[in-house]
Coordinates of C-alpha atoms in Angstrom, one line a residue:
M1 CA 22.8 -11.6 46.8
K2 CA 21.6 -14.5 44.6
R3 CA 18.5 -12.6 43.6
L4 CA 20.6 -9.5 42.8
S5 CA 23.0 -11.7 40.7
K6 CA 20.1 -13.3 38.8
F7 CA 18.6 -9.8 38.2
I8 CA 21.9 -8.4 36.9
K9 CA 22.4 -11.4 34.6
F10 CA 18.8 -11.1 33.3
A11 CA 19.3 -7.4 32.7
V12 CA 22.6 -7.9 30.9
I13 CA 21.1 -10.6 28.7
T14 CA 18.1 -8.4 27.9
V15 CA 20.3 -5.5 26.9
L16 CA 22.6 -7.6 24.9
S17 CA 19.7 -9.3 23.1
F18 CA 18.2 -5.9 22.3
L19 CA 21.5 -4.6 21.0
I20 CA 22.0 -7.7 18.8
L21 CA 18.5 -7.4 17.4
S22 CA 19.1 -3.8 16.8
L23 CA 22.3 -4.4 14.9
I24 CA 20.8 -7.2 12.9
A25 CA 17.9 -4.9 12.0
V26 CA 20.1 -2.0 11.1
Y27 CA 22.4 -4.3 9.0
A28 CA 19.4 -5.8 7.2
F29 CA 17.9 -2.3 6.5
V30 CA 20.9 -0.5 5.2
I31 CA 22.3 -3.0 2.7
K32 CA 20.2 -1.6 -0.2
R33 CA 20.5 2.0 -1.1
P34 CA 19.2 3.7 -4.3
A35 CA 21.4 5.6 -6.6
A36 CA 20.7 9.3 -7.1
V37 CA 19.5 9.6 -10.7
Q38 CA 17.3 12.3 -12.3
E39 CA 16.8 10.8 -15.8
M40 CA 15.8 7.3 -16.5
A41 CA 18.2 7.2 -19.5
D42 CA 21.1 7.5 -17.0
A43 CA 19.9 4.7 -14.8
K44 CA 21.4 1.2 -14.8
P45 CA 18.8 -1.6 -15.6
Y46 CA 17.3 -3.4 -12.7
K47 CA 18.7 -1.1 -10.0
W48 CA 16.7 1.1 -7.7
N49 CA 17.1 4.9 -8.2
K50 CA 16.2 7.9 -6.0
I51 CA 14.6 10.9 -7.7
S52 CA 14.6 14.2 -5.9
L53 CA 11.4 16.2 -6.6
G54 CA 12.1 19.6 -5.2
P55 CA 11.2 21.6 -2.0
E56 CA 7.4 21.3 -2.4
A57 CA 7.6 17.5 -2.0
V58 CA 7.7 16.7 1.7
S59 CA 6.7 13.9 4.1
S60 CA 4.3 14.5 6.9
D61 CA 7.1 15.4 9.3
G62 CA 8.5 18.0 6.8
S63 CA 11.5 15.8 5.8
E64 CA 12.5 15.4 2.1
Y65 CA 10.2 13.3 -0.1
H66 CA 11.5 11.4 -3.1
L67 CA 10.4 9.0 -5.8
L68 CA 11.9 5.6 -6.5
S69 CA 12.4 4.0 -9.9
K70 CA 13.8 1.0 -11.6
K71 CA 14.7 0.8 -15.2
G72 CA 13.5 -2.3 -17.2
T73 CA 14.1 -3.5 -20.7
S74 CA 10.5 -3.4 -22.0
R75 CA 8.1 -0.6 -23.0
N76 CA 5.7 -1.5 -20.2
W77 CA 5.5 0.4 -16.9
I78 CA 4.3 -0.2 -13.3
I79 CA 3.3 2.9 -11.4
F80 CA 3.1 1.6 -7.8
F81 CA 1.6 3.4 -4.9
S82 CA 3.1 2.4 -1.5
G83 CA 1.0 1.6 1.5
G84 CA 1.8 2.4 5.1
G85 CA -1.1 3.1 7.4
A86 CA -3.2 6.3 7.9
S87 CA -3.8 9.4 10.0
W88 CA -7.4 10.3 10.3
D89 CA -7.4 12.8 13.3
E90 CA -5.1 14.6 15.7
S91 CA -4.8 11.6 18.0
S92 CA -3.8 9.1 15.2
A93 CA -1.4 11.7 13.8
A94 CA 0.4 11.9 17.1
H95 CA 1.4 8.2 16.8
P96 CA 3.5 7.5 13.7
I97 CA 5.2 4.2 13.0
K98 CA 8.6 3.9 14.6
I99 CA 11.2 1.1 14.2
L100 CA 11.9 1.3 17.9
N101 CA 8.3 0.3 18.6
F102 CA 8.9 -2.9 16.6
L103 CA 12.1 -3.7 18.5
T104 CA 10.6 -3.1 21.9
G105 CA 7.3 -4.9 21.2
R106 CA 5.1 -1.8 21.6
E107 CA 2.2 -0.7 19.4
A108 CA 3.6 -0.1 16.0
G109 CA 1.9 3.2 15.2
N110 CA -0.5 4.4 12.6
Y111 CA 1.5 5.7 9.6
F112 CA 5.0 6.4 8.3
A113 CA 5.9 10.1 9.1
D114 CA 8.8 9.9 6.7
I115 CA 10.2 7.5 4.0
P116 CA 11.7 4.5 5.9
F117 CA 15.4 4.3 5.1
Y118 CA 15.0 0.5 4.9
L119 CA 12.1 0.7 2.4
L120 CA 13.9 -1.1 -0.4
N121 CA 14.6 -4.1 1.8
L122 CA 10.9 -4.6 2.2
L123 CA 10.1 -4.7 -1.5
D124 CA 9.6 -8.1 -3.2
G125 CA 6.8 -9.6 -5.2
L126 CA 6.1 -7.9 -8.5
T127 CA 8.9 -5.3 -8.0
A128 CA 11.5 -8.1 -7.7
T129 CA 13.5 -8.0 -10.9
D130 CA 15.9 -10.7 -9.7
N131 CA 13.2 -13.4 -9.4
P132 CA 12.8 -15.4 -12.7
E133 CA 9.3 -16.2 -11.7
N134 CA 8.2 -12.6 -11.8
P135 CA 6.3 -12.0 -15.0
F136 CA 6.9 -8.2 -14.6
K137 CA 10.6 -8.4 -14.0
D138 CA 11.5 -6.6 -17.2
W139 CA 9.0 -3.8 -16.7
N140 CA 10.0 -0.3 -15.7
V141 CA 8.9 0.6 -12.2
A142 CA 8.0 4.0 -10.7
Y143 CA 7.4 3.4 -6.9
I144 CA 5.6 6.3 -5.2
P145 CA 6.5 6.1 -1.4
Y146 CA 3.9 6.9 1.2
S147 CA 4.7 9.1 4.2
T148 CA 1.8 11.4 4.6
G149 CA -0.9 9.3 6.2
D150 CA -3.6 10.6 3.7
F151 CA -4.0 7.8 1.1
H152 CA -1.8 10.0 -1.3
V153 CA -4.5 12.7 -1.6
G154 CA -4.1 15.3 1.2
K155 CA -3.6 19.0 0.8
R156 CA -3.4 20.4 4.3
T157 CA -0.8 21.5 6.9
A158 CA -2.1 21.1 10.4
E159 CA -0.8 22.1 13.8
Y160 CA -1.5 19.3 16.3
T161 CA -0.8 18.6 20.0
K162 CA 0.7 15.3 21.3
D163 CA -0.4 13.5 24.4
D164 CA 2.4 15.1 26.4
G165 CA 1.3 18.6 25.4
S166 CA 4.0 19.3 22.9
T167 CA 3.0 20.5 19.4
F168 CA 3.9 19.3 16.0
T169 CA 3.2 20.1 12.3
M170 CA 1.5 17.5 10.2
H171 CA 1.9 17.8 6.4
Y172 CA -0.9 16.1 4.6
N173 CA 1.0 16.5 1.4
G174 CA 0.1 13.4 -0.6
Q175 CA -1.5 15.1 -3.5
S176 CA 1.4 17.4 -4.2
N177 CA 3.9 14.5 -3.8
V178 CA 2.0 12.3 -6.3
Q179 CA 1.6 15.1 -8.8
D180 CA 5.3 15.9 -8.7
S181 CA 6.1 12.2 -9.1
L182 CA 3.7 11.9 -12.0
N183 CA 5.3 14.9 -13.7
W184 CA 8.6 13.1 -13.6
I185 CA 7.0 9.8 -14.8
Y186 CA 5.3 11.6 -17.7
A187 CA 8.7 13.0 -18.8
Q188 CA 10.3 9.5 -18.7
A189 CA 7.6 7.0 -19.7
D190 CA 7.0 7.8 -23.4
K191 CA 4.1 5.8 -24.9
P192 CA 4.1 2.6 -22.8
E193 CA 2.5 -0.3 -24.4
K194 CA 1.0 -1.6 -21.1
L195 CA 0.6 0.4 -17.9
L196 CA -0.2 -1.2 -14.6
I197 CA -1.4 1.4 -12.0
A198 CA -1.1 -0.5 -8.8
G199 CA -0.9 -0.2 -5.0
E200 CA -1.3 -2.1 -1.8
S201 CA -3.1 -1.2 1.4
A202 CA -3.3 2.6 1.6
G203 CA -1.5 2.7 -1.7
G204 CA -4.3 0.6 -3.2
F205 CA -6.7 3.5 -2.5
G206 CA -4.1 5.9 -4.0
S207 CA -3.8 3.9 -7.2
A208 CA -7.6 3.8 -7.6
F209 CA -8.0 7.5 -6.9
W210 CA -5.2 8.6 -9.4
A211 CA -5.9 6.0 -12.1
G212 CA -8.3 8.3 -14.0
K213 CA -5.8 11.1 -14.2
I214 CA -2.9 8.9 -15.2
A215 CA -5.0 7.2 -17.9
E216 CA -5.9 10.5 -19.4
H217 CA -2.2 11.1 -20.0
Y218 CA -1.7 7.7 -21.7
K219 CA -4.6 7.4 -24.0
D220 CA -2.9 4.8 -26.3
A221 CA -1.7 2.4 -23.5
E222 CA -3.4 -0.7 -22.3
I223 CA -4.5 0.3 -18.8
Y224 CA -4.7 -2.0 -15.8
Q225 CA -5.6 -0.8 -12.3
Y226 CA -4.9 -3.1 -9.4
S227 CA -5.5 -2.6 -5.7
D228 CA -4.2 -5.1 -3.2
S229 CA -5.7 -5.3 0.3
S230 CA -7.5 -2.0 0.3
F231 CA -10.9 -2.2 2.1
L232 CA -11.8 0.0 5.0
Y233 CA -15.4 0.8 5.6
S234 CA -16.4 3.9 7.6
G235 CA -19.0 6.6 7.5
K236 CA -16.3 9.0 8.5
W237 CA -14.5 8.9 5.1
P238 CA -16.2 12.0 3.5
E239 CA -15.4 14.1 6.6
I240 CA -11.8 12.8 6.9
I241 CA -11.1 13.4 3.3
G242 CA -12.9 16.7 3.1
K243 CA -12.0 18.3 6.4
E244 CA -9.0 16.4 7.9
W245 CA -7.1 16.0 4.6
Q246 CA -8.8 18.9 2.7
A247 CA -8.3 17.0 -0.6
D248 CA -10.9 18.8 -2.7
F249 CA -11.7 15.3 -3.6
A250 CA -14.7 15.3 -5.9
Q251 CA -13.3 18.3 -7.9
V252 CA -9.8 16.6 -8.3
F253 CA -10.8 13.0 -8.8
G254 CA -14.3 13.2 -10.3
F255 CA -16.4 11.3 -7.8
A256 CA -17.5 11.6 -4.2
P257 CA -16.0 9.4 -1.5
E258 CA -18.4 7.0 0.3
A259 CA -18.3 4.8 3.3
D260 CA -17.1 1.9 1.1
L261 CA -14.3 4.1 -0.1
I262 CA -12.5 1.7 -2.4
G263 CA -15.8 0.6 -3.8
S264 CA -16.7 4.2 -4.7
A265 CA -13.3 4.6 -6.4
Y266 CA -13.8 1.5 -8.5
K267 CA -17.3 2.5 -9.5
G268 CA -15.9 5.9 -10.4
N269 CA -13.2 4.3 -12.5
G270 CA -15.8 2.3 -14.3
S271 CA -16.8 5.5 -16.1
R272 CA -13.6 7.5 -15.9
L273 CA -11.2 4.9 -17.4
P274 CA -11.2 3.8 -21.0
D275 CA -13.8 1.1 -21.9
N276 CA -11.1 -1.5 -22.3
A277 CA -9.3 -0.7 -19.0
V278 CA -9.1 -3.7 -16.7
L279 CA -9.9 -3.4 -13.0
L280 CA -8.4 -5.8 -10.5
Q281 CA -8.5 -6.4 -6.8
S282 CA -7.0 -9.0 -4.4
Y283 CA -7.9 -9.6 -0.8
S284 CA -6.9 -11.8 2.1
L285 CA -10.3 -13.0 3.5
Y286 CA -9.7 -12.0 7.2
D287 CA -7.0 -9.3 6.9
E288 CA -5.6 -8.7 10.4
V289 CA -4.2 -5.2 9.6
L290 CA -7.3 -3.9 7.8
I291 CA -9.6 -5.2 10.5
S292 CA -7.6 -3.5 13.2
F293 CA -7.5 -0.2 11.3
Q294 CA -11.2 -0.2 10.5
N295 CA -12.1 -0.7 14.2
R296 CA -9.8 2.1 15.3
I297 CA -11.1 4.5 12.7
N298 CA -14.6 3.7 13.8
D299 CA -13.8 4.2 17.5
Q300 CA -14.4 0.5 18.3
E301 CA -12.3 -0.2 21.4
G302 CA -11.2 -3.5 22.8
P303 CA -9.5 -6.6 21.3
L304 CA -10.6 -8.1 18.0
N305 CA -13.1 -11.0 18.3
A306 CA -14.8 -13.4 15.9
E307 CA -17.7 -11.1 15.4
L308 CA -15.6 -8.1 14.4
I309 CA -13.5 -10.3 12.1
A310 CA -16.6 -11.7 10.5
D311 CA -18.2 -8.3 10.1
W312 CA -15.2 -6.9 8.2
S313 CA -15.0 -9.9 5.9
R314 CA -18.7 -9.8 5.2
Q315 CA -18.5 -6.1 4.3
M316 CA -15.4 -6.6 2.1
R317 CA -17.1 -9.5 0.3
G318 CA -20.2 -7.5 -0.2
S319 CA -18.2 -4.7 -1.8
V320 CA -16.5 -7.2 -4.1
K321 CA -19.8 -8.7 -5.1
S322 CA -21.3 -5.3 -5.9
L323 CA -18.4 -4.4 -8.1
A324 CA -18.5 -7.8 -9.9
D325 CA -22.2 -7.4 -10.6
T326 CA -21.9 -3.9 -12.0
L327 CA -18.5 -3.5 -13.7
P328 CA -17.8 -5.4 -16.9
N329 CA -14.0 -5.4 -16.8
Y330 CA -13.6 -6.1 -13.0
Y331 CA -11.9 -9.3 -11.7
Y332 CA -11.0 -10.3 -8.1
Y333 CA -8.8 -12.7 -6.2
L334 CA -10.1 -13.8 -2.8
T335 CA -8.2 -16.2 -0.6
D336 CA -7.9 -17.4 3.0
Y337 CA -4.3 -18.4 2.3
G338 CA -2.2 -18.4 5.5
L339 CA -5.2 -18.5 7.8
N340 CA -4.1 -18.5 11.4
K341 CA -6.5 -20.9 13.1
K342 CA -5.7 -19.5 16.5
T343 CA -6.5 -15.9 15.7
G344 CA -9.0 -16.5 12.9
M345 CA -7.2 -14.0 10.8
T346 CA -5.0 -13.9 7.6
G347 CA -2.1 -11.8 6.6
H348 CA -2.0 -8.3 4.9
T349 CA -1.0 -7.6 1.3
F350 CA 0.6 -9.7 -1.4
A351 CA 1.9 -7.4 -4.1
T352 CA 5.4 -6.5 -2.9
R353 CA 6.0 -9.5 -0.5
D354 CA 7.4 -12.9 -1.2
V355 CA 3.9 -14.3 -0.5
F356 CA 3.1 -13.0 -4.0
Y357 CA 4.7 -16.2 -5.3
K358 CA 3.1 -18.5 -2.7
A359 CA -0.5 -17.5 -2.2
E360 CA -2.9 -19.9 -3.8
E361 CA -6.6 -20.4 -4.0
D362 CA -8.6 -23.0 -6.0
G363 CA -5.3 -24.3 -7.3
I364 CA -4.4 -20.9 -8.8
R365 CA -1.6 -18.8 -7.6
L366 CA -2.2 -15.0 -7.2
L367 CA 0.9 -14.5 -9.3
D368 CA -0.6 -16.6 -12.2
W369 CA -3.9 -14.8 -11.9
L370 CA -2.3 -11.4 -12.3
N371 CA 0.0 -12.6 -15.1
D372 CA -2.9 -14.2 -17.0
A373 CA -5.0 -11.0 -16.7
I374 CA -2.2 -8.6 -17.8
N375 CA 0.2 -10.5 -20.0
K376 CA -1.9 -13.3 -21.4
N377 CA -5.3 -11.7 -22.1
N378 CA -7.0 -14.4 -20.0
R379 CA -9.1 -12.8 -17.3
Y380 CA -11.2 -14.4 -14.6
S381 CA -11.9 -14.2 -10.9
V382 CA -10.8 -16.5 -8.1
G383 CA -12.5 -17.4 -4.9
S384 CA -16.1 -16.8 -6.0
R385 CA -17.3 -19.4 -3.5
F386 CA -16.5 -16.9 -0.7
L387 CA -19.0 -14.5 -2.0
D388 CA -21.8 -16.9 -1.2
E389 CA -20.9 -17.3 2.4
S390 CA -22.8 -15.3 5.0

């Protein structure tokens, strides 16, 4: 009886804890909701807005896709591409990110199959207009969500089978979603003085891919392209982009994808963007999320170890060094800020997290590095000593 009583108490406590955590999570995630606005002129300053884009704009699960925007008081604009994982084959597509996975401690998943209802509660950093430290707080923001698993470039509808034998439809619809978003942005953003085309993680790839097309529309603007935490090396990229996502990539974006995918995009932008365009990258030196994704994409099974961590970091730093040696207007920020000595890894992304205001290397905050480059005409790289390490 005592054992049964203890088991019942444990079960009750576990269930109550789960319910409390769930309620806290739901409360935290629903306190911010965007207003439905179709014209920037009708928007209130510094408030998030939701822009419907029509029936052709859909997430990977077929649900409605929309754009988010925030009206500032300056002529400058940020076009920001959201991150959120990837789907590179049938198996990865069958495991999207679900909030229940987080609450139950299971594997998070590979990508967002729809736009998370709690997305706005995750946004901080350079999108935070209520932070007086933010040098971009008065800029207009167009935030392009990511819910297609295809780095914002796919053009395929695929029929897949799950592990349990059931079927589902995967909409690699990133290219159409971005183009519809850009059509709205072009109608609202008239002659910006400065234009920051940015993104983090998967969105860092998207911002680099689309920068050339966006720059063509804004020939008189100062162009800055910034990718945060976007390095995944794989010989599979040409096949994934060409066959899995069917992106017509070279024809649409003007360069061929390579194993160093972000490196090929930056080299492409070196010739596609105006001569005075500024190219920027930031990296966490041992990024735990990117290392995990790269290993899975490359079919490397088993837990992460020191060798795998070092390999990814070496490849990333080699890419940065190659770009720094070949591109005249390229600047980087490398840091081991937040290094977990137990795991040997660092965190993932800076741009829309509160760590944007905290991360520091060589006495220079990432926030100040980006502000100097874009607002103060003072451009330099940070963390160059890491490039010399083996």
